[in-house]
Tab-separated table of C-alpha atoms and ligand atoms in Angstrom:
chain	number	residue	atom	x	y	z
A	91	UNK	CA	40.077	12.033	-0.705
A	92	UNK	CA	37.660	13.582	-3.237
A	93	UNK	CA	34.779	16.233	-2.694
A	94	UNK	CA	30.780	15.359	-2.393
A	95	UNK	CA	30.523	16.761	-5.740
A	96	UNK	CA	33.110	14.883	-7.269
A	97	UNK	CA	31.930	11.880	-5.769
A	98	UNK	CA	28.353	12.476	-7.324
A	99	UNK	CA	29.550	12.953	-10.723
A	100	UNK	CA	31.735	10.135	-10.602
A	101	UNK	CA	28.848	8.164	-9.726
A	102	UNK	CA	26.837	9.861	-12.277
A	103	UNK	CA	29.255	9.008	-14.964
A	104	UNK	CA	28.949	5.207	-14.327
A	105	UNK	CA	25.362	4.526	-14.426
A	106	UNK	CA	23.506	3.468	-17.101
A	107	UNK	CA	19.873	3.497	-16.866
A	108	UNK	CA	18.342	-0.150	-16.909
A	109	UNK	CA	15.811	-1.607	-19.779
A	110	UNK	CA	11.982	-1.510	-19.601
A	111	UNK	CA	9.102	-3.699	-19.363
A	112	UNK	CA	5.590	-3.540	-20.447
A	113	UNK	CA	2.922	-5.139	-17.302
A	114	UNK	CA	-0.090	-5.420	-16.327
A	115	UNK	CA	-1.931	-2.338	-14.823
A	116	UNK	CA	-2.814	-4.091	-11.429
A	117	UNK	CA	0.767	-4.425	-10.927
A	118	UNK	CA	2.193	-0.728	-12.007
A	119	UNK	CA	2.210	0.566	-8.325
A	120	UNK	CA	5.672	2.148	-7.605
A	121	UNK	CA	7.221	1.764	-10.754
A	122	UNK	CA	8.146	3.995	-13.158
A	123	UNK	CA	6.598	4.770	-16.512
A	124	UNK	CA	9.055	4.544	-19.011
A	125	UNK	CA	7.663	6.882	-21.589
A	126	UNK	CA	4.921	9.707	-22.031
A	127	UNK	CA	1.961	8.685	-21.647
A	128	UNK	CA	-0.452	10.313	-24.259
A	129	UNK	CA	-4.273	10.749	-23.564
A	130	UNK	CA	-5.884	8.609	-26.618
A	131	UNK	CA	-9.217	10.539	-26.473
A	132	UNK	CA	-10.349	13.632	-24.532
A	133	UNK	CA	-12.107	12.979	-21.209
A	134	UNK	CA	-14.961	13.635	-20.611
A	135	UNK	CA	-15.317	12.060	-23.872
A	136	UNK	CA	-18.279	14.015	-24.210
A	137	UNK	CA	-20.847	16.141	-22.968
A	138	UNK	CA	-22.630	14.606	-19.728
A	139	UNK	CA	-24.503	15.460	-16.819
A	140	UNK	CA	-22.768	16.361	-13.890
A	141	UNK	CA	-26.381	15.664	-11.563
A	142	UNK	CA	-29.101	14.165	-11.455
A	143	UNK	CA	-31.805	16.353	-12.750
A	144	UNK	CA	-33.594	17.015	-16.675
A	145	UNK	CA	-31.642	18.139	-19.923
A	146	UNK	CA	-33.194	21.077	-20.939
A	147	UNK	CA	-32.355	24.068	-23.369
A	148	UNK	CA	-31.745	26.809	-20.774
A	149	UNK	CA	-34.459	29.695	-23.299
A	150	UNK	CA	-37.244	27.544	-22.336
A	151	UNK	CA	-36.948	27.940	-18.229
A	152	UNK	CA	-36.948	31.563	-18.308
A	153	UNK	CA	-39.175	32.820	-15.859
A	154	UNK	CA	-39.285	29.101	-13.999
A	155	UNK	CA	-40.010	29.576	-10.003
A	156	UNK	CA	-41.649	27.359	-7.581
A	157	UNK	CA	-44.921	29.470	-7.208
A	158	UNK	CA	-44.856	29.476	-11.167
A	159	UNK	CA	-43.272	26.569	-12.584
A	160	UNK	CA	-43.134	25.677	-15.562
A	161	UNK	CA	-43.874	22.431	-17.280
A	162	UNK	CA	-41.798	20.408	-19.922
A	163	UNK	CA	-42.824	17.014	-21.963
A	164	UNK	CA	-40.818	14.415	-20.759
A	165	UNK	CA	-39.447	12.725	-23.581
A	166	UNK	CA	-37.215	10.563	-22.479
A	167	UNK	CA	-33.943	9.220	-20.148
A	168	UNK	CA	-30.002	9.061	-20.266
A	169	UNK	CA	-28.656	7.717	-17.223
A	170	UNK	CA	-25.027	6.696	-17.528
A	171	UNK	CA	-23.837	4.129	-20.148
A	172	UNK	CA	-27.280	3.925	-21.754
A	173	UNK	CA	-27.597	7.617	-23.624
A	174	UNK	CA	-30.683	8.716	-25.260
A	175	UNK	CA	-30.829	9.343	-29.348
A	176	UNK	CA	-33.229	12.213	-28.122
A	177	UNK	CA	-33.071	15.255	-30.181
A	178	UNK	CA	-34.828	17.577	-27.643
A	179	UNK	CA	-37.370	19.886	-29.295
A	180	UNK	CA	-38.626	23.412	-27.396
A	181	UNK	CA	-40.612	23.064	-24.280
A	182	UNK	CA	-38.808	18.861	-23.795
A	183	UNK	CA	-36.499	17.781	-21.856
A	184	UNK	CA	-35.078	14.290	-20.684
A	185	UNK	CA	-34.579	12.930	-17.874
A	186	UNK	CA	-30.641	12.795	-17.303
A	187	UNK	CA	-28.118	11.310	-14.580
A	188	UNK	CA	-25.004	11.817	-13.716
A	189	UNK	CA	-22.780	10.509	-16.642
A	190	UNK	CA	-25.789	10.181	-18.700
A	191	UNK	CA	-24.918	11.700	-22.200
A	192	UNK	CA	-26.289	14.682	-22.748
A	193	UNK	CA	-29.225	14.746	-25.686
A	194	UNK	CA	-28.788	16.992	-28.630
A	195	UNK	CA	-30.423	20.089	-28.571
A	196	UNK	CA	-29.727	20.352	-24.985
A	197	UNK	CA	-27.698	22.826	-23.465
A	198	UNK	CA	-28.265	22.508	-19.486
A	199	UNK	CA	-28.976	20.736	-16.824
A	200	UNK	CA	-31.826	21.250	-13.910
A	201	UNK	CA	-31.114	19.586	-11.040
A	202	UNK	CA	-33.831	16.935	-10.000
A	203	UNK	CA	-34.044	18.831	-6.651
A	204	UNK	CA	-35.842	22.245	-8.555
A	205	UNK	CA	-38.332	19.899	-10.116
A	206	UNK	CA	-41.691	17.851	-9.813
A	207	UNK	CA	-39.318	15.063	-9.313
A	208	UNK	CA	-38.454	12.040	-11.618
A	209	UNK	CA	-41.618	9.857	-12.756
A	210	UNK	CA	-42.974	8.118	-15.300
A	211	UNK	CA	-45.392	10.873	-16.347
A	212	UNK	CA	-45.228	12.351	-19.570
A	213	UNK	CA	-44.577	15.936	-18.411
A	214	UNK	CA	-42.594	17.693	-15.470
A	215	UNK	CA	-42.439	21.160	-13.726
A	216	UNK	CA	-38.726	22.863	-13.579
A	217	UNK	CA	-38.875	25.393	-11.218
A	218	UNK	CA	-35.850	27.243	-11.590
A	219	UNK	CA	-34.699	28.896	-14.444
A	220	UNK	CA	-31.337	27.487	-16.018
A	221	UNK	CA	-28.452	29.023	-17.145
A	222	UNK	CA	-26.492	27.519	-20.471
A	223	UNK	CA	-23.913	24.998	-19.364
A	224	UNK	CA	-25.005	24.334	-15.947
A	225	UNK	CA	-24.003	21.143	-14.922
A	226	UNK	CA	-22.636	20.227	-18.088
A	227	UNK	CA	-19.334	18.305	-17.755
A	228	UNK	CA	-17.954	19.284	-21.294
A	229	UNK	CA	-16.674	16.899	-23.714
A	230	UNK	CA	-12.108	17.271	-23.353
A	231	UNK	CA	-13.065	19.867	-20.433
A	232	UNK	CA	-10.408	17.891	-18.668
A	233	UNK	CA	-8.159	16.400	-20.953
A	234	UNK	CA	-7.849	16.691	-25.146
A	235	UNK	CA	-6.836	13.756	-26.976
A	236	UNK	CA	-3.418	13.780	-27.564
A	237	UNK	CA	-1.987	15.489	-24.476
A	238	UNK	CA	0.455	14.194	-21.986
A	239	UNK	CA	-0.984	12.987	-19.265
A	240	UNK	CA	1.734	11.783	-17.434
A	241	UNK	CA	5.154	12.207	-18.339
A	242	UNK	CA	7.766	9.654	-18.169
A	243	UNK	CA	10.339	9.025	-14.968
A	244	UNK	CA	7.053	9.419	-12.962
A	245	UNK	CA	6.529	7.265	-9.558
A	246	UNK	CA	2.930	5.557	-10.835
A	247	UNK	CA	1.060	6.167	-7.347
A	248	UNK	CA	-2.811	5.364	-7.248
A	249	UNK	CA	-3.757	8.557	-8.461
A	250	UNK	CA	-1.855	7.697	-11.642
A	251	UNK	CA	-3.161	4.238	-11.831
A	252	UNK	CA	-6.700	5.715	-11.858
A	253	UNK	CA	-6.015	7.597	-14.546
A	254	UNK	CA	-4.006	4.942	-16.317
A	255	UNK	CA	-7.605	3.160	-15.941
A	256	UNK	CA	-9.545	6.284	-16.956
A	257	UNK	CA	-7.899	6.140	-19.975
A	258	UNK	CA	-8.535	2.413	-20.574
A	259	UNK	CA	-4.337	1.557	-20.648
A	260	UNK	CA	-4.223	-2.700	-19.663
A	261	UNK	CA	-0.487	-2.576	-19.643
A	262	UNK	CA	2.092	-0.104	-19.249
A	263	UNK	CA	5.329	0.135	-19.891
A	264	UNK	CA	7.874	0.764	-16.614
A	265	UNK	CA	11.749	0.749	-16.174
A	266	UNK	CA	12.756	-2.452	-14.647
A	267	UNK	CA	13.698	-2.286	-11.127
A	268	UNK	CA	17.386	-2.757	-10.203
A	269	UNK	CA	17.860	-5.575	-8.353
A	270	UNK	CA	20.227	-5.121	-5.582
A	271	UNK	CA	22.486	-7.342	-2.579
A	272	UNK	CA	22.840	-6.013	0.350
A	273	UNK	CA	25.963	-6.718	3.177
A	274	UNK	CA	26.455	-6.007	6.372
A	275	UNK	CA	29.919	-7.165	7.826
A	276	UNK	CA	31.126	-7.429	11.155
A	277	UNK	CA	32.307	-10.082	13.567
A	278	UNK	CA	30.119	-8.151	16.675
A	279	UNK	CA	26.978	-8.387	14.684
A	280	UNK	CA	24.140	-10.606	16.710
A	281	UNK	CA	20.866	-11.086	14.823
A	282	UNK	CA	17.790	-9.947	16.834
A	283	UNK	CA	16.036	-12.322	18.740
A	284	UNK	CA	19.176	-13.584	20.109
A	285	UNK	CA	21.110	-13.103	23.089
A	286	UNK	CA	23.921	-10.603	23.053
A	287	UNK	CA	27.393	-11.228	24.995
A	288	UNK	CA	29.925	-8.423	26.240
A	289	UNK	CA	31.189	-6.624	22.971
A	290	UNK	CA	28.653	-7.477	20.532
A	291	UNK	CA	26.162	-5.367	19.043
A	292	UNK	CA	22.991	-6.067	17.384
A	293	UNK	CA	22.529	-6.044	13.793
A	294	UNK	CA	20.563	-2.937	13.094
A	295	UNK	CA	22.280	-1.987	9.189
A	296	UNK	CA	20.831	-4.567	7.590
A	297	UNK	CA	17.001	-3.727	8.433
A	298	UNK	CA	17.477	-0.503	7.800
A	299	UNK	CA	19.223	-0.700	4.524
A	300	UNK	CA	16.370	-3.045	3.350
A	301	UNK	CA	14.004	-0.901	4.677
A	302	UNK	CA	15.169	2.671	2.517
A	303	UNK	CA	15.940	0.226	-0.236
A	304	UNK	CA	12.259	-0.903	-0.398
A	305	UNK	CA	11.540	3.105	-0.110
A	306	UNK	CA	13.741	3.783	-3.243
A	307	UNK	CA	11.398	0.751	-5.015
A	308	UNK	CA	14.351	-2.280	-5.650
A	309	UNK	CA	14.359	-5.714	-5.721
A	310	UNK	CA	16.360	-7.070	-2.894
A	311	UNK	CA	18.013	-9.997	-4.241
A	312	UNK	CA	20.605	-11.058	-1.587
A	313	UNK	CA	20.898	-9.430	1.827
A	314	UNK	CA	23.701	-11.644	4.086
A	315	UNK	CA	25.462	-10.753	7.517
A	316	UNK	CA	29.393	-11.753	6.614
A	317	UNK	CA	31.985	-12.357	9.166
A	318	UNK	CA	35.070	-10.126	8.918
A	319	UNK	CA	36.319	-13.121	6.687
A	320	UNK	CA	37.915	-12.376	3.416
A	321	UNK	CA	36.641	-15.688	2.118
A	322	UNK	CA	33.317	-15.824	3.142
A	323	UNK	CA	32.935	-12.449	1.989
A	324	UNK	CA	34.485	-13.053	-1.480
A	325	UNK	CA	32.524	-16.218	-2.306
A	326	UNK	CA	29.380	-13.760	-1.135
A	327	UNK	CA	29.922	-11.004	-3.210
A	328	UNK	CA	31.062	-12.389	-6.262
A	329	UNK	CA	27.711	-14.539	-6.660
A	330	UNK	CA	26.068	-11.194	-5.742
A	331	UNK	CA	28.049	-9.052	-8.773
A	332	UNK	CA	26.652	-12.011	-11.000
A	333	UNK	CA	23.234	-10.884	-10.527
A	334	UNK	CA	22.552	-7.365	-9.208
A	335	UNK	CA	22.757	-3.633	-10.494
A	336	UNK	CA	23.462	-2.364	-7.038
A	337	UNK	CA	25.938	-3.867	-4.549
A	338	UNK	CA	25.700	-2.363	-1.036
A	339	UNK	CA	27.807	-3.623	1.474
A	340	UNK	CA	28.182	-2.265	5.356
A	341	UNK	CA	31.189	-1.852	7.628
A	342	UNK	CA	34.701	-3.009	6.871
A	343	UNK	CA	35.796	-0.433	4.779
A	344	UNK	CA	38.069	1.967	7.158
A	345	UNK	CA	41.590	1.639	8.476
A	346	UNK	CA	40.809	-0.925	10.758
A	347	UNK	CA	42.773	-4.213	10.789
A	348	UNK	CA	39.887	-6.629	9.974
A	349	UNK	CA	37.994	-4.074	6.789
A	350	UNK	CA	38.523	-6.390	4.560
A	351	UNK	CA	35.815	-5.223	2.191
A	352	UNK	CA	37.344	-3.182	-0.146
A	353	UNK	CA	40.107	-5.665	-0.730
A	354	UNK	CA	38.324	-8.451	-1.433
A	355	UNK	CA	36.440	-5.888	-4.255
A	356	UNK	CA	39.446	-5.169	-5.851
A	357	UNK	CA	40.159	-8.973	-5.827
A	358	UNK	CA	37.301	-9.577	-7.272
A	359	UNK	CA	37.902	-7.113	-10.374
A	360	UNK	CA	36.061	-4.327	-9.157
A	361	UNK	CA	37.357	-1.272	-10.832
A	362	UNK	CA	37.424	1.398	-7.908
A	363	UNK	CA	36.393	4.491	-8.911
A	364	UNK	CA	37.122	6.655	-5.059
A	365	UNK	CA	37.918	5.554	-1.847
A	366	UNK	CA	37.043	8.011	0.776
A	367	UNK	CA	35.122	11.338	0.637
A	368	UNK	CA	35.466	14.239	2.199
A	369	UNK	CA	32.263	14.177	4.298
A	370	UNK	CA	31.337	13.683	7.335
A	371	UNK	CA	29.882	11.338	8.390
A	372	UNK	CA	30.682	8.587	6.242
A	373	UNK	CA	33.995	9.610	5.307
A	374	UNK	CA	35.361	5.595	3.908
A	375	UNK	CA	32.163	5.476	1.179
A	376	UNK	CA	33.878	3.273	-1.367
A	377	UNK	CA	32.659	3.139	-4.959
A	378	UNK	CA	33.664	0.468	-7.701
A	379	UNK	CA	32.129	-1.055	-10.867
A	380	UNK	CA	32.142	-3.986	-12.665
A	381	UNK	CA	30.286	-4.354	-15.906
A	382	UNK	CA	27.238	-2.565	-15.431
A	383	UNK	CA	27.160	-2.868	-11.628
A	384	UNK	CA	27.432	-0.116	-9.170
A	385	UNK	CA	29.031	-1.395	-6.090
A	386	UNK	CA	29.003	1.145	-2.818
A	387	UNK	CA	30.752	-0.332	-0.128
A	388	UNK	CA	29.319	1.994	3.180
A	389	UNK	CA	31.060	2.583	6.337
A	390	UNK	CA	29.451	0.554	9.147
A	391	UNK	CA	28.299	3.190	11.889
A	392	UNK	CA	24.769	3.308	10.800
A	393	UNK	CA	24.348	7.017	10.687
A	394	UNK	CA	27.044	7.015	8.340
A	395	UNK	CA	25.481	4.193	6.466
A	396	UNK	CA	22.258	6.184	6.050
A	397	UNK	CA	23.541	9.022	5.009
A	398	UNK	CA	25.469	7.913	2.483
A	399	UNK	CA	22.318	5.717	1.652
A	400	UNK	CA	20.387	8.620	1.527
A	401	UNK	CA	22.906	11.357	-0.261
A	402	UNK	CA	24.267	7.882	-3.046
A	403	UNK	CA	22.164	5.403	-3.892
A	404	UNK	CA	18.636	6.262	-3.906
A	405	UNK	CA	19.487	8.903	-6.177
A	406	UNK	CA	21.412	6.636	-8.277
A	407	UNK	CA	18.297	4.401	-7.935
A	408	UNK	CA	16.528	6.735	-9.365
A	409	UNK	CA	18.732	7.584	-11.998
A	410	UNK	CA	19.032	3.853	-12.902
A	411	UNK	CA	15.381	4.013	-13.551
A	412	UNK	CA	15.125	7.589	-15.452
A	413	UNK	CA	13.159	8.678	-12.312
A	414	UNK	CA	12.744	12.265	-11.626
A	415	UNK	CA	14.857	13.371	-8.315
A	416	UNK	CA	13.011	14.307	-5.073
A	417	UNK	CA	14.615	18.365	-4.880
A	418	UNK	CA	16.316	19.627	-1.810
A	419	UNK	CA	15.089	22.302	-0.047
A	420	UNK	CA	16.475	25.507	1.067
A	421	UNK	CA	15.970	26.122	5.304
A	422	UNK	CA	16.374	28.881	7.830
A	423	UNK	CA	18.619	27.401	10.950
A	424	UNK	CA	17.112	28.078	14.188
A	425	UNK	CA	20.057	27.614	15.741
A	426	UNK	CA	23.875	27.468	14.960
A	427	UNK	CA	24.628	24.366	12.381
A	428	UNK	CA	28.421	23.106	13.463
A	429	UNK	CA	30.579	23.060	10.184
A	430	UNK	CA	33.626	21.441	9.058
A	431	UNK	CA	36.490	24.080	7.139
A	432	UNK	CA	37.426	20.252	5.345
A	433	UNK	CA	34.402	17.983	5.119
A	434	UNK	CA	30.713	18.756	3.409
A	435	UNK	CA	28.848	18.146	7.120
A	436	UNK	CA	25.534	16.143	7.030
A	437	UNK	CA	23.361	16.013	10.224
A	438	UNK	CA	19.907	14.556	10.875
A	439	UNK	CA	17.504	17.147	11.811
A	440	UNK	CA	13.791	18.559	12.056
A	441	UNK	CA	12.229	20.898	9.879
A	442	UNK	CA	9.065	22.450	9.400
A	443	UNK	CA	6.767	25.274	8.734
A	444	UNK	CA	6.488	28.302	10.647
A	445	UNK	CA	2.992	29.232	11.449
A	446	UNK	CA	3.074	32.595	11.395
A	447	UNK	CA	5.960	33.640	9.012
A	448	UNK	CA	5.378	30.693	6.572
A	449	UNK	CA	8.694	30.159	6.232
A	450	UNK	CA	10.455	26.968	5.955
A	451	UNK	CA	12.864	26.445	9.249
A	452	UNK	CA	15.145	23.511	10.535
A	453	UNK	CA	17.282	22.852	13.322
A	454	UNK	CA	20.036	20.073	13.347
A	455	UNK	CA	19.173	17.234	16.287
A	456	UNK	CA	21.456	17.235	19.305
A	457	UNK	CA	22.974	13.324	18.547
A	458	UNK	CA	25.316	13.880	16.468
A	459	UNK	CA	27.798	10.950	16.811
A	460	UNK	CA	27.465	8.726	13.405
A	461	UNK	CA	26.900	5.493	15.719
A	462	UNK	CA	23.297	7.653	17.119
A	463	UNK	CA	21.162	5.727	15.147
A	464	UNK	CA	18.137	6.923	17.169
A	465	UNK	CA	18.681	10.552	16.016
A	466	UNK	CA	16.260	9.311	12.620
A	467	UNK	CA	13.396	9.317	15.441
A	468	UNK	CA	13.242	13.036	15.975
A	469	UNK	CA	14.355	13.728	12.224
A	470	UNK	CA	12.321	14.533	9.124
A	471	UNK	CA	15.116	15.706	6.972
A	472	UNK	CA	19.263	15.841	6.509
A	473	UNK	CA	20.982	19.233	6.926
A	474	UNK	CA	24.122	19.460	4.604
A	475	UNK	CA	26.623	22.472	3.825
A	476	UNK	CA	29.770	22.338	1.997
A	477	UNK	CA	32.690	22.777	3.850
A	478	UNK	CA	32.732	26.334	4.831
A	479	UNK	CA	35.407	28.783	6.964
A	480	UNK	CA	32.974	30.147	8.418
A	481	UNK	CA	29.813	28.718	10.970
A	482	UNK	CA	26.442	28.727	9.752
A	483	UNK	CA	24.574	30.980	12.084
A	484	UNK	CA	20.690	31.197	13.474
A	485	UNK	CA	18.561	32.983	10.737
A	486	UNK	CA	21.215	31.610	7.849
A	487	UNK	CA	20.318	29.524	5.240
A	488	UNK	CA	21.132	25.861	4.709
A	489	UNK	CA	20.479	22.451	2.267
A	490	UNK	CA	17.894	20.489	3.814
A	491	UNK	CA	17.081	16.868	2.064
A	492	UNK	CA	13.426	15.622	3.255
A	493	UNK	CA	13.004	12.034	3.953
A	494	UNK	CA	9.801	11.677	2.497
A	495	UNK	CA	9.146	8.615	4.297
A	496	UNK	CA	8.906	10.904	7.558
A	497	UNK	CA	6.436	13.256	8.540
A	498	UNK	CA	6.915	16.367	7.471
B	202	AMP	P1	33.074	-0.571	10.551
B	202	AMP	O1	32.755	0.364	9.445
B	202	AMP	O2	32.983	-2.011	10.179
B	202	AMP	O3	34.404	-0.229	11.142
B	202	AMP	O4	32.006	-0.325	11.683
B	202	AMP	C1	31.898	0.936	12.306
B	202	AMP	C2	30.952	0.860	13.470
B	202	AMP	O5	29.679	0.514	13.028
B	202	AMP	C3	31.349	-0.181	14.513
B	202	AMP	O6	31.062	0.351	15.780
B	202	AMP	C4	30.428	-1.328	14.184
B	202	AMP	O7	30.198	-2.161	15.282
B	202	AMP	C5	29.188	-0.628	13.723
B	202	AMP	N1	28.446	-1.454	12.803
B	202	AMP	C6	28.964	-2.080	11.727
B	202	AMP	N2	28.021	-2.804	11.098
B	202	AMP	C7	26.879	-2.624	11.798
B	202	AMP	C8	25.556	-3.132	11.659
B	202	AMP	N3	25.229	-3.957	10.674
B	202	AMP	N4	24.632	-2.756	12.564
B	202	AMP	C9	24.968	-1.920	13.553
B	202	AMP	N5	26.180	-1.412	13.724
B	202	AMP	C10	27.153	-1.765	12.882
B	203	MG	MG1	33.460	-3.783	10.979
């Protein structure tokens, strides 16, 4: 039996981060940008109007009120997209909208509000003196040519395809996504939607597997529910290690007479890299490779599943992908965290933040048995400590990993 941390670098010694592929922008969402992406001009690209209103040069409204306005030769409009070749002389201005480039020999904006209004007349009155720059939106203000805008391993969310846009990018290049097959094993496994006899359970692993593997941002290739049949499950698998990055099977790899799984790996030619960690829950995680795939074989209670889920493979998802990792967090207990002097303990729990100290607190949930499934409902996060002589205490510190799928 090997430690978490041995585990994890074992794991992180074995993957090897996939290609990349260059698509089109309307399809970027959840992937992951593959390099930097550099800002090929500055934006704004130049100056422009950040209102409505006149371009004026700021000397000639000095002394501008509304009892004593005073007026300006209108000499012309730049409204967005269609600038004006203007060069504004003293006492001009031009009418200017938002976007609209700003005319040379300008060096402010009045809004439209503190004037006669816009019009086809030749002059206007400003009545309110302006300052130099107001409502200017200066040229690279925001971003200068040349400048990372967004670096690579980053999640491309809308905000980053809007600026993907901004800066007129068609296709980008993103890390492919691993393709993976998922397993659930088990000769008491009933599908939902059909009726359940004495002794069998319903298949709940295999939704939720899919489920945080669509959160990690995979392709699910295969996902199968296998008899505890060393035959089905070998012809299974072995088309699956054909194909996939990630292998992910549940249940059948304890002591128990009928875990056939990691067997029928090693039959297979799966080299097996550990066998059992000292954690708990999910103390039979199994890992193996073969060629370039990463093959975790999970322990069926489904806490145990998700937490190794969880802790495993959407990091190594990540990693596959050069993604940067989501942190953990550091947590003040509220109450006493039950430890293990053996096993790194993981429980589901709540955290949150304190009104009135600010502080970042958590408390473990009361279902702790690795077959609770329905502790996830009143979690937001995992609590983990290495294992420790001594009990964590209220008011001590602990790991806390958010599931940023939940509320936090
Ligand atoms: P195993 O790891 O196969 O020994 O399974 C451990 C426990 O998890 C047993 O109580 C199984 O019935 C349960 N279990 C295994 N697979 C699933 C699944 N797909 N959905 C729900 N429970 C499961
Ligand atoms: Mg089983």
């Amino acid at each position: 039996m090997i430690s978490v941390k041995k585990a994890q670098s074992i794991i992180n010694d074995n993957i090897r981060p996939l290609g990349s592929e260059t698509i089109l922008l309307k399809n970027v969402g959840n992937r992951i940008n593959c390099q930097d992406i550099i800002a090929p001009f500055s934006v704004p690209s130049f100056d422009n109007s950040a209102m409505d209103g006149f371009a004026v040069r700021a000397v000639d409204t000095e002394g501008a009120k509304k009892y004593s306005p005073i007026t300006f030769m209108m000499v012309g409009v730049s409204s967005a997209g269609v600038p004006s070749n203007i060069i504004l002389q003293p006492g001009e201005c031009v009418q200017c909208m938002t976007g609209g480039k700003i005319p040379e020999g300008a060096d402010s904006i009045v809004i439209v509000e503190n004037s006669s209004g816009f019009s086809d007349s030749k002059t206007v009155e400003i009545y309110k003196e302006a300052n130099i720059g107001d409502h200017i939106r200066r040229q690279g203000e925001e971003i200068k040519e040349g400048n990372v805008i967004i670096s690579k391993g980053t999640c491309i969310t809308p905000g980053e395809i809007g600026v993907l846009a901004t800066f007129g990018y068609e296709k980008v290049s993103v890390m492919i996504k691993p393709k993976i097959a998922i397993f659930v094993t088990g000769n008491e496994l009933v599908e939902p939607g059909n009726k359940i006899k004495s002794g069998q359970i319903y298949n709940s692993n295999l939704y939720m597997l899919s489920g945080l593997a669509e959160k990690s941002g995979v392709e699910i290739v295969m996902s199968e529910v296998v008899k505890d049949d060393k035959n089905s499950l070998r012809k299974l698998l072995s088309n699956a290690l054909q194909i996939c990055d990630i292998i992910i099977s549940s249940g059948g790899v304890s002591m128990g007479r009928f875990d056939y799984v990691r067997e029928v790996y090693n039959e297979l030619g799966v080299q097996e890299h550990f066998w059992k960690v000292a954690q708990k829950p999910g103390k039979p995680l199994f890992f193996g490779t073969i060629g370039t795939s990463l093959i975790f074989g999970l322990p069926g209670n489904p806490i145990s599943s998700l937490i190794c889920y969880v802790e495993y493979i959407h990091p190594t998802i990540y990693d596959l992908q050069n993604r940067k990792r989501d942190s953990k967090h550091r947590a003040i207990l509220v109450e006493d965290f039950a430890i293990d002097n053996k096993k790194h303990r993981y429980l589901f729990g709540q955290s949150w933040i304190d009104s009135s100290s600010g502080k970042l607190l958590c408390s473990p949930s009361s279902k702790r048995g690795s077959h609770m499934l329905t502790a996830t409902l009143e979690s937001n996060c995992i609590l983990e400590s290495p294992p420790c002589k001594q009990g964590l205490k209220a008011g001590d510190e602990i790991t806390i990993n958010l599931l940023n799928w939940r509320n936090f």
